[in-house]
PDB file of C-alpha atoms in Angstrom:
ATOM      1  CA  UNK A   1       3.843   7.073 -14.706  1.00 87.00           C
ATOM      2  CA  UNK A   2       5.411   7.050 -11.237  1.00 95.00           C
ATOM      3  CA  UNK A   3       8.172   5.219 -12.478  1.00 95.00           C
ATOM      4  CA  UNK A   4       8.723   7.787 -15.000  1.00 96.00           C
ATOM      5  CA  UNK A   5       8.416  10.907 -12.870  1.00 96.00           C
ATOM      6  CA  UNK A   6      11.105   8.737 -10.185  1.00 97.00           C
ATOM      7  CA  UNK A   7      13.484   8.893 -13.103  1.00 96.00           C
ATOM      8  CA  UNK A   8      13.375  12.313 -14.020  1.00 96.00           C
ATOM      9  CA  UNK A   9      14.068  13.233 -10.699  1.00 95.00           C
ATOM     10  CA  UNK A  10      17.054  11.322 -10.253  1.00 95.00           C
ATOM     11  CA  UNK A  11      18.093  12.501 -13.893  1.00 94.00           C
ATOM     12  CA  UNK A  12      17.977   8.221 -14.935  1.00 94.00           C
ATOM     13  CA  UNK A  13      18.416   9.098 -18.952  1.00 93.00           C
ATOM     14  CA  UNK A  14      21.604  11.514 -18.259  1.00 92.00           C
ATOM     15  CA  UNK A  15      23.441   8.959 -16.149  1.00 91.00           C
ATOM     16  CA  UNK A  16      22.644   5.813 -18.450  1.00 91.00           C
ATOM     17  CA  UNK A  17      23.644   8.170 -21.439  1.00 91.00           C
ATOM     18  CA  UNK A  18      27.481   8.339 -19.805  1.00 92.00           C
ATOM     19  CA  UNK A  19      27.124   4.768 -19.314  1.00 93.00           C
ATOM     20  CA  UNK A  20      26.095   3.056 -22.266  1.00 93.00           C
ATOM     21  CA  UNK A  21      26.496  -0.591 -22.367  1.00 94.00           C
ATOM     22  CA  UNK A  22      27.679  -1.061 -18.748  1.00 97.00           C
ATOM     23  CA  UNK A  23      24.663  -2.980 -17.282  1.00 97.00           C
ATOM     24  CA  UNK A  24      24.387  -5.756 -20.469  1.00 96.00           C
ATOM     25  CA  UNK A  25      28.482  -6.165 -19.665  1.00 96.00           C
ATOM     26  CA  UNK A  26      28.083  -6.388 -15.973  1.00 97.00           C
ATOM     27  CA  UNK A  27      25.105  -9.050 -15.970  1.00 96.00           C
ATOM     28  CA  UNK A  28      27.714 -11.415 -18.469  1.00 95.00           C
ATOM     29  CA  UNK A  29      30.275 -11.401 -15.536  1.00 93.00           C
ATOM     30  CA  UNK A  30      30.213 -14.660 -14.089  1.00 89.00           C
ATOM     31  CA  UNK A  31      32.059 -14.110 -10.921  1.00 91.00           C
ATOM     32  CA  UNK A  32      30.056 -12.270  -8.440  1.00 93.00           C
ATOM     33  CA  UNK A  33      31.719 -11.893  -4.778  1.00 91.00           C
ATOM     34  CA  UNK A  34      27.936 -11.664  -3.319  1.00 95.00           C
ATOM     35  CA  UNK A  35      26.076 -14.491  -5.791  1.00 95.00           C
ATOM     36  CA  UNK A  36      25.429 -16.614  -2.974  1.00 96.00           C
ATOM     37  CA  UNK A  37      23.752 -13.939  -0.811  1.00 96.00           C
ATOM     38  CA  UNK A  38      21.702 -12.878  -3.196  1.00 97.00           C
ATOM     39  CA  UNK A  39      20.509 -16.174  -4.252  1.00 95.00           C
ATOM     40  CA  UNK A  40      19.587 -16.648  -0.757  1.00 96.00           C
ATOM     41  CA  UNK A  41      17.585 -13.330  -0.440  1.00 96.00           C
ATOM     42  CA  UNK A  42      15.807 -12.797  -3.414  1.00 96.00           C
ATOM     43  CA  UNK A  43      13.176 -15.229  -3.057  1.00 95.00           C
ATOM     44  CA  UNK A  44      12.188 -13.882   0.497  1.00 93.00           C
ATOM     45  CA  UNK A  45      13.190 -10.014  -0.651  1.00 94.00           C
ATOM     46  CA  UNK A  46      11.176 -10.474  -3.983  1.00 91.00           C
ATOM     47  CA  UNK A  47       8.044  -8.528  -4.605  1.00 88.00           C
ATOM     48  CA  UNK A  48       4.750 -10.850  -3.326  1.00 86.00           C
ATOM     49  CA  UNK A  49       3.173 -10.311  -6.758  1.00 85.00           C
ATOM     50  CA  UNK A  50       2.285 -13.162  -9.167  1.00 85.00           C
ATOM     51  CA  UNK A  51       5.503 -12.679 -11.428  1.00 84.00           C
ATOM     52  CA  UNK A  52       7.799 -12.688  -8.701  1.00 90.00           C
ATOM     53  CA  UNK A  53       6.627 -15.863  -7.032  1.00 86.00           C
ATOM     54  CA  UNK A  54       8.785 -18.489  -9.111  1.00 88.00           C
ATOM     55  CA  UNK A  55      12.348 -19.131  -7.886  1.00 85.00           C
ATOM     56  CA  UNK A  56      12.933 -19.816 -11.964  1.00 86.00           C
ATOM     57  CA  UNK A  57      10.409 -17.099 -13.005  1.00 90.00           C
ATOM     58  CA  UNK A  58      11.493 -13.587 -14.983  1.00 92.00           C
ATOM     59  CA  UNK A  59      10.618 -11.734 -12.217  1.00 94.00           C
ATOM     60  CA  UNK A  60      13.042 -12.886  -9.442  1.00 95.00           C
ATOM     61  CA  UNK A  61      15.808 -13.678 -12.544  1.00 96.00           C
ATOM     62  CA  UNK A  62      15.708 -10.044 -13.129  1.00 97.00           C
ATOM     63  CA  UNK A  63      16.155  -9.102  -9.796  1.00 97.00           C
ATOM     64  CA  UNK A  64      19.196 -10.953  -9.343  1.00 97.00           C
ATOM     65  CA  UNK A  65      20.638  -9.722 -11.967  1.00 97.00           C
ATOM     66  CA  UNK A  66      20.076  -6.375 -11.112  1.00 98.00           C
ATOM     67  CA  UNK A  67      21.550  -6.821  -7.823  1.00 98.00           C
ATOM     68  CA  UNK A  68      24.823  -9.051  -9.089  1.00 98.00           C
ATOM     69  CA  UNK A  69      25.619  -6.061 -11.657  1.00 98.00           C
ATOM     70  CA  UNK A  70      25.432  -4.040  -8.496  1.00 98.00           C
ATOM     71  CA  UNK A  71      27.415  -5.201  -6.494  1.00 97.00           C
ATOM     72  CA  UNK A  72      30.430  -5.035  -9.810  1.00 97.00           C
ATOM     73  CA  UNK A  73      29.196  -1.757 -10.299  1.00 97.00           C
ATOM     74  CA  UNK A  74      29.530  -0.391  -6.759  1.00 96.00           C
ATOM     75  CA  UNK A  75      31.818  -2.616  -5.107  1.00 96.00           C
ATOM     76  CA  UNK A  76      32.452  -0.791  -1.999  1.00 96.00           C
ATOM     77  CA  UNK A  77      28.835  -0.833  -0.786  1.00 97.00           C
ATOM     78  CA  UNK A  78      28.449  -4.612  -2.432  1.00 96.00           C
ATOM     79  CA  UNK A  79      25.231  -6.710  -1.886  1.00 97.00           C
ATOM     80  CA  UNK A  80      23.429  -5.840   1.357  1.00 96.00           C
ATOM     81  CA  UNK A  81      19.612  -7.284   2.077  1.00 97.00           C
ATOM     82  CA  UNK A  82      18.406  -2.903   2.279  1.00 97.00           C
ATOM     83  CA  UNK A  83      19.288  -3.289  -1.176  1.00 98.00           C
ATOM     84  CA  UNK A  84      17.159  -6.263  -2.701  1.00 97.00           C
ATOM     85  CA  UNK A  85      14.288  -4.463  -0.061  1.00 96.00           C
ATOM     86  CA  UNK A  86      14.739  -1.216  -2.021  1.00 97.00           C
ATOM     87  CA  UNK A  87      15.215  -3.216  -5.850  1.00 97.00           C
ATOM     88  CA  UNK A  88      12.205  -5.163  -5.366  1.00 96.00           C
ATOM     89  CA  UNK A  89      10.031  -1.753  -4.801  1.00 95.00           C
ATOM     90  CA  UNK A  90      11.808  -0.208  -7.800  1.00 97.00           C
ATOM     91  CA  UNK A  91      10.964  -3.154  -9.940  1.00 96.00           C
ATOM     92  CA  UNK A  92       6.952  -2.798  -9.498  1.00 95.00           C
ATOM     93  CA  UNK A  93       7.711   0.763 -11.222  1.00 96.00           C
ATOM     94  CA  UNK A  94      10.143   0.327 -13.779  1.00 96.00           C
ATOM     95  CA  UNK A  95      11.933  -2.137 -15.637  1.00 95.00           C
ATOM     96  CA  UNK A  96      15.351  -3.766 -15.618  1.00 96.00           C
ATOM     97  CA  UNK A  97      17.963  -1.420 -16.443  1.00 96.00           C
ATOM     98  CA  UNK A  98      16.320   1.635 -15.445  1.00 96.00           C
ATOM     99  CA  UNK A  99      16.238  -0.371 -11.793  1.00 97.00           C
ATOM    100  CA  UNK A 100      19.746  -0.659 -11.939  1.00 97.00           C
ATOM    101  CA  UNK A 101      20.672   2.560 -12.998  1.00 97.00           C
ATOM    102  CA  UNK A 102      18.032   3.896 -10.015  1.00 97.00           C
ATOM    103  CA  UNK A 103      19.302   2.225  -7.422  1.00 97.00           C
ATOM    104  CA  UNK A 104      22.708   3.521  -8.721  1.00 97.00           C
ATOM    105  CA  UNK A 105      21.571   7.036  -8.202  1.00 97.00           C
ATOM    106  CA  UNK A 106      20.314   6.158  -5.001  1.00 97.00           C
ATOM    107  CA  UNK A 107      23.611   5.881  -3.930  1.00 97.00           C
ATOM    108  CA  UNK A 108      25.351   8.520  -5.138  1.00 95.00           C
ATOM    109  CA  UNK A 109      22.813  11.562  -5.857  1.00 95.00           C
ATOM    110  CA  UNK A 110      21.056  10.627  -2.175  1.00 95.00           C
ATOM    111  CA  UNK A 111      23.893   9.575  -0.192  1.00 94.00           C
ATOM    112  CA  UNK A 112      22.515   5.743   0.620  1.00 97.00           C
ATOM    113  CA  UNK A 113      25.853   4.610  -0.339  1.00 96.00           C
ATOM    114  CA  UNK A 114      27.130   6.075   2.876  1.00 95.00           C
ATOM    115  CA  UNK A 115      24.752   4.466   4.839  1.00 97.00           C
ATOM    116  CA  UNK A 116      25.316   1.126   3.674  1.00 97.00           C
ATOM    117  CA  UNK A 117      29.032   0.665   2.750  1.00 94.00           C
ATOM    118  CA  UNK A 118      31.036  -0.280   5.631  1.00 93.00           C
ATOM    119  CA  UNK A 119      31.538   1.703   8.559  1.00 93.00           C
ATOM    120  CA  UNK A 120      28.065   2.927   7.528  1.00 94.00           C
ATOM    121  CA  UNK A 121      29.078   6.781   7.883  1.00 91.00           C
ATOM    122  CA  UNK A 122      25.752   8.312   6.981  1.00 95.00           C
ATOM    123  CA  UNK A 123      23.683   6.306   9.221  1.00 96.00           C
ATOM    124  CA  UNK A 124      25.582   7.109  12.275  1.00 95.00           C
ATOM    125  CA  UNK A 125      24.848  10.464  11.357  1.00 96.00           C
ATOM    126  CA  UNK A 126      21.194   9.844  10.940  1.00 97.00           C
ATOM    127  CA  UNK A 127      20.827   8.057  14.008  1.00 97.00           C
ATOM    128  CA  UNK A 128      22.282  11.478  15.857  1.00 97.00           C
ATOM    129  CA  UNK A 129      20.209  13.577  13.749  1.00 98.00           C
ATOM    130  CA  UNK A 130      16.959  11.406  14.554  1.00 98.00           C
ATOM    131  CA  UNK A 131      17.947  11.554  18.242  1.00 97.00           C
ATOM    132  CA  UNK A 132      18.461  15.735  18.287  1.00 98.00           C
ATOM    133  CA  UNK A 133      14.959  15.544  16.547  1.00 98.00           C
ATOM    134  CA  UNK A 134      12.925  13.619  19.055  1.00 98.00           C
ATOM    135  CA  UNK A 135      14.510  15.078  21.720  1.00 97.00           C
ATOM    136  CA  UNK A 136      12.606  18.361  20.320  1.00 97.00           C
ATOM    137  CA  UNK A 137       9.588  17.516  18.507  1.00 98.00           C
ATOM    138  CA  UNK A 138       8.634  14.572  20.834  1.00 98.00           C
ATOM    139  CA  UNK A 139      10.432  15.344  24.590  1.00 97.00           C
ATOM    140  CA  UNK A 140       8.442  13.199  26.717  1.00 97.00           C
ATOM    141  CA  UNK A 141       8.678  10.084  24.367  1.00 97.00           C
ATOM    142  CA  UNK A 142      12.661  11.042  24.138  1.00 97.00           C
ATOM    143  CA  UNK A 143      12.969  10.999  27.665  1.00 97.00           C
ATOM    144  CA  UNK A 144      11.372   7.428  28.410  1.00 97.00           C
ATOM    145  CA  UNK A 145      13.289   5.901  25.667  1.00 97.00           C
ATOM    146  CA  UNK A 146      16.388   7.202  27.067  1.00 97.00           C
ATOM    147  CA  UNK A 147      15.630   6.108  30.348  1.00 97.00           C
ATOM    148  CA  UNK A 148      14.717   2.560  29.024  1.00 97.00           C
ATOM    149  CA  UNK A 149      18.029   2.162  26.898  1.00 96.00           C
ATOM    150  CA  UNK A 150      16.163   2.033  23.876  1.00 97.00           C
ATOM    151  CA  UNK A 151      17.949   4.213  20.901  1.00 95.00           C
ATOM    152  CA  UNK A 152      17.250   5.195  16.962  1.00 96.00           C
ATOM    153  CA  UNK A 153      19.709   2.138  16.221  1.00 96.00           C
ATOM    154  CA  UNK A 154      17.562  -0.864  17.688  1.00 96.00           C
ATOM    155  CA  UNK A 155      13.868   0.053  16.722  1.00 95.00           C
ATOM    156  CA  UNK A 156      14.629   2.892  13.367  1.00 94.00           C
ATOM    157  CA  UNK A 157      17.399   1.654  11.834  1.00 96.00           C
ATOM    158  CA  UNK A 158      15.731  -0.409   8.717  1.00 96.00           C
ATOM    159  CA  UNK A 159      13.589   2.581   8.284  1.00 97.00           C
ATOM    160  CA  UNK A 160      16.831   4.346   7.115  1.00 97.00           C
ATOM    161  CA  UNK A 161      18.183   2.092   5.669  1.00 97.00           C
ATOM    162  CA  UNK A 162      15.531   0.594   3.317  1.00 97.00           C
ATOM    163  CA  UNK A 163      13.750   3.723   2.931  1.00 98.00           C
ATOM    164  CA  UNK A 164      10.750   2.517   4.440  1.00 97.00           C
ATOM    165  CA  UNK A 165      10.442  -0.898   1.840  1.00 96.00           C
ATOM    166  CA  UNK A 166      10.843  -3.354   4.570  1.00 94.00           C
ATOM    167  CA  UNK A 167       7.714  -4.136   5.480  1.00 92.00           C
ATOM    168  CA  UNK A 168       5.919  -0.920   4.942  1.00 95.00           C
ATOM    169  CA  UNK A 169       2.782  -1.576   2.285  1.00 94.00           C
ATOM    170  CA  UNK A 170       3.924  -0.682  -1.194  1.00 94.00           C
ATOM    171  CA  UNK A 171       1.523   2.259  -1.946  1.00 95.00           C
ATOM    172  CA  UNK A 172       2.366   4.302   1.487  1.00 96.00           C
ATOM    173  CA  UNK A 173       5.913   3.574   0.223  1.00 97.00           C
ATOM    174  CA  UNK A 174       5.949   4.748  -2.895  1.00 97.00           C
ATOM    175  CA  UNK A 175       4.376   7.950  -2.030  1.00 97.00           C
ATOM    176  CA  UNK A 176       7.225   8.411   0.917  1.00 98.00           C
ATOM    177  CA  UNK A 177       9.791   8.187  -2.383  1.00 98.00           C
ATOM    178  CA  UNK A 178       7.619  10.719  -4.259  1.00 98.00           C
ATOM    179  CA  UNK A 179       8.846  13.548  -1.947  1.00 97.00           C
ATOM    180  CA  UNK A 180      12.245  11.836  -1.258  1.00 97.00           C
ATOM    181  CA  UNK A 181      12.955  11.654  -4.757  1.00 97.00           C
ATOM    182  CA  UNK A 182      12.001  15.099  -5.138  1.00 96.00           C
ATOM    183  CA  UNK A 183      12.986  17.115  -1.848  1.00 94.00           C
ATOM    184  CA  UNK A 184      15.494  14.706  -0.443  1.00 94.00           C
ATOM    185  CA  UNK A 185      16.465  12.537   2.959  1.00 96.00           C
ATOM    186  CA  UNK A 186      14.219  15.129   5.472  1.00 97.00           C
ATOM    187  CA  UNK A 187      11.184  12.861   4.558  1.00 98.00           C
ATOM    188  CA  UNK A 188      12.517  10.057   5.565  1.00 98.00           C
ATOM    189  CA  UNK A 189      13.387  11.828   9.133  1.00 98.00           C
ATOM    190  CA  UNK A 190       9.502  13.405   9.223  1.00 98.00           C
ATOM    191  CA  UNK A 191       8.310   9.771   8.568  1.00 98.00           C
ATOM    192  CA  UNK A 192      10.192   8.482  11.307  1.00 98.00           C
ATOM    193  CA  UNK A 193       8.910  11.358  13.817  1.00 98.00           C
ATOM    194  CA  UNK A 194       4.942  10.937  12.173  1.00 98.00           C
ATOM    195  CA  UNK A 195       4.962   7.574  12.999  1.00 98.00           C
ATOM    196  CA  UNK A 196       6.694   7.841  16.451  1.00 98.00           C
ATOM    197  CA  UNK A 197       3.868  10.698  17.108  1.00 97.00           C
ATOM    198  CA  UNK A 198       0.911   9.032  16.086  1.00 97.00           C
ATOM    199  CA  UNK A 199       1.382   6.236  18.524  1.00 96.00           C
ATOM    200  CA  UNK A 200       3.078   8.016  21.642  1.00 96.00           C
ATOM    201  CA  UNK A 201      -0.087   6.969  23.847  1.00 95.00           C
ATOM    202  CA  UNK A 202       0.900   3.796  23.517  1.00 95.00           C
ATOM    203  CA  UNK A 203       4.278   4.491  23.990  1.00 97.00           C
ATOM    204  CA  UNK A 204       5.110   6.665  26.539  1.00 96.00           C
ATOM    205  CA  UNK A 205       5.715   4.549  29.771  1.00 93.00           C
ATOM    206  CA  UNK A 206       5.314   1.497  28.292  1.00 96.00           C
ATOM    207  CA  UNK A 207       8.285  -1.101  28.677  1.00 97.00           C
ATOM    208  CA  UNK A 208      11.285  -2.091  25.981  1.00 97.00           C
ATOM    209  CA  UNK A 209       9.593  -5.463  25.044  1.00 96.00           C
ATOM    210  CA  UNK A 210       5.566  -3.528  24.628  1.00 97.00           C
ATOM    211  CA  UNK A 211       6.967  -0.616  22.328  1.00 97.00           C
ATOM    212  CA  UNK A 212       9.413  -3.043  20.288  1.00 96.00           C
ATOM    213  CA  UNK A 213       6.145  -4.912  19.312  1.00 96.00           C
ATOM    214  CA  UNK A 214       4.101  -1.614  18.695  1.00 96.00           C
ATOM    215  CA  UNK A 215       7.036  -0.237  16.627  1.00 95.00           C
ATOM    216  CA  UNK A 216       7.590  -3.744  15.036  1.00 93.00           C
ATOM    217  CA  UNK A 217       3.841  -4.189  13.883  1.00 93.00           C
ATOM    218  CA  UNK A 218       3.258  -0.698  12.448  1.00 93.00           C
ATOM    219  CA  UNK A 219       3.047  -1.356   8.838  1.00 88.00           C
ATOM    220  CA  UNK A 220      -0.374  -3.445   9.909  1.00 88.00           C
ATOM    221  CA  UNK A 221      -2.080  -0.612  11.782  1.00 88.00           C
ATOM    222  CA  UNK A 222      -0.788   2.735  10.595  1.00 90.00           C
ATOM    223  CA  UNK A 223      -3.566   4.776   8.335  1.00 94.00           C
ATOM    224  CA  UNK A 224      -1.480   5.896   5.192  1.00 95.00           C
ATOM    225  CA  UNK A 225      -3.170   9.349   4.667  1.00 97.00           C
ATOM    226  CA  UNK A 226      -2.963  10.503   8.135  1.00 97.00           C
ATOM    227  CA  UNK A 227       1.132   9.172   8.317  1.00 97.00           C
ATOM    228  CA  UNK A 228       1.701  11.288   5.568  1.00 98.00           C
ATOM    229  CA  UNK A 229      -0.450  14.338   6.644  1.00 98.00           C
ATOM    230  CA  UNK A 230       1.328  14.155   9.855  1.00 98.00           C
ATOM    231  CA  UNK A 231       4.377  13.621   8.437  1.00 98.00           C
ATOM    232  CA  UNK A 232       4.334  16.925   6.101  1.00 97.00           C
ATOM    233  CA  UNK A 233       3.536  18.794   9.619  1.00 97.00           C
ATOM    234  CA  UNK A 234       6.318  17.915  11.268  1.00 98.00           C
ATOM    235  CA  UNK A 235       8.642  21.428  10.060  1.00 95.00           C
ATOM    236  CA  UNK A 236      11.924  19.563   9.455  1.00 96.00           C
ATOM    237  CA  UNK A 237      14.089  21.808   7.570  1.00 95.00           C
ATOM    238  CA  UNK A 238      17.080  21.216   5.071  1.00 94.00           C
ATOM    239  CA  UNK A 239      18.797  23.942   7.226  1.00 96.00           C
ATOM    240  CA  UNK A 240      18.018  22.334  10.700  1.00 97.00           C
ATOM    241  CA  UNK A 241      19.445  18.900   9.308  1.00 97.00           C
ATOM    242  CA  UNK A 242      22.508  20.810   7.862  1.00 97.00           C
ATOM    243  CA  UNK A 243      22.996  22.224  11.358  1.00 97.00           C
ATOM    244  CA  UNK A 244      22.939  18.868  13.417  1.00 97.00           C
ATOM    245  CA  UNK A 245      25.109  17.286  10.932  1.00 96.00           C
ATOM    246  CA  UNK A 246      27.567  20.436  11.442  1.00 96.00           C
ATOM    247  CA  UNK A 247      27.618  19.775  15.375  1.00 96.00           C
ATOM    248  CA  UNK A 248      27.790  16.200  14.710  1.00 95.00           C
ATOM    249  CA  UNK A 249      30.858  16.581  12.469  1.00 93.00           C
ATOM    250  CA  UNK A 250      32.567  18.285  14.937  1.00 92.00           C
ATOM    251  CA  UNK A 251      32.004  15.721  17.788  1.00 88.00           C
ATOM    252  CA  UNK A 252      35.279  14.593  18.615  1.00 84.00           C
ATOM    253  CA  UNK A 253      35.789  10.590  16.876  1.00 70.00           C
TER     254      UNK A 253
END
């Protein structure tokens, strides 16, 4: 059912519709820039469920394929590990093709193809907007991890871009991509704040190596219900996002 609603959202059936036949021609290529990097990845990137856990099984066949057809389909973003993180969540939802065609959209309809193609565009611009963000919803914590050199690059940056599947357990996840899907990247930058908020006693003051192993270790301690209650709090607007990414384009390069 999730899977189904995910679709819908991203309009799946219209975009496979204008692309008939693509995905059974891409997975017959047999040169693949990226093979051996995904061969090397899906086994640890693969979902830890029973029909995943065979090198040889379905399961992790199917996600290299996915991923291979990918990186033909998209060659300017390619194979890059955010990618198996986010096509082994989308494969405990949906099958195959629909995965393929998802992860597509994911690029394109939600901008993730600007955050991981080279030069990674987008997330420079989401590591600005996160910054702007803290610095007003969460001053004090700002301050100390300016002072400490510590920046949205070196403890957020696989939040944004894997969408939270690194790590993160898979039903807190999927629930984060329920109002992605459906209202967009904010989310993803009220996640990031939530989680930064509910643990800011143990953060504020405390030195680089103490909050890298707080920040590194949350998926094991943080209580889903209150991240996302705190979370949907945190008044992050499309129109305050527009504006910092207004001042940010007109930072000189």
């Amino acid at each position: 059912m999730r899977g189904q609603m995910w679709q819908v959202f991203a309009n799946v059936k219209h975009y496979r519709s204008q692309n008939v036949g693509v995905y059974e021609q891409l997975i017959l290529q047999k040169e693949v820039p990226f093979e051996e990097y995904i061969k090397r990845d899906v086994p640890r990137l693969a979902p830890k469920v029973p029909s995943f856990l065979d090198c040889d099984g379905e399961g992790q066949q199917a996600m290299s394929r996915i991923l291979k057809a990918f990186s033909l389909f998209q060659p300017e973003i390619g194979y890059t590990a955010s990618l198996g993180c986010m096509t082994a969540m989308l494969m405990q939802h949906m099958g195959e093709e629909d995965c393929f065609w998802m992860l597509s959209l994911l690029m394109d309809k939600y901008r993730m193809g600007d955050v991981l193609k080279p030069g990674m565009p987008n997330l420079k611009l989401y590591f600005y907007q996160f910054e702007q963000l803290m610095q007003r919803f969460l001053p004090k914590l700002h301050k100390h991890f300016t002072t400490i050199g510590l920046g949205v690059e070196i403890f957020g940056a696989l939040w944004f871009m894997t969408l939270y599947t690194y790590k993160f357990p898979l039903p807190l996840t999927s629930r984060i991509w329920d109002i992605f899907l459906a209202e967009g990247i904010k989310i993803i930058f009220r996640v990031a704040l939530a989680l930064l908020q509910l643990k800011k006693d143990e953060l504020v003051g405390a030195a680089f190596e103490d909050i890298m192993n707080v920040l590194g270790n949350l998926h094991e301690s943080i209580d889903e219900n209150r991240l996302i209650a705190t979370a949907i709090s945190i008044k992050v607007t499309p129109k305050m996002l527009e504006a910092l990414e207004d001042s940010y384009r007109k930072m000189p390069s």
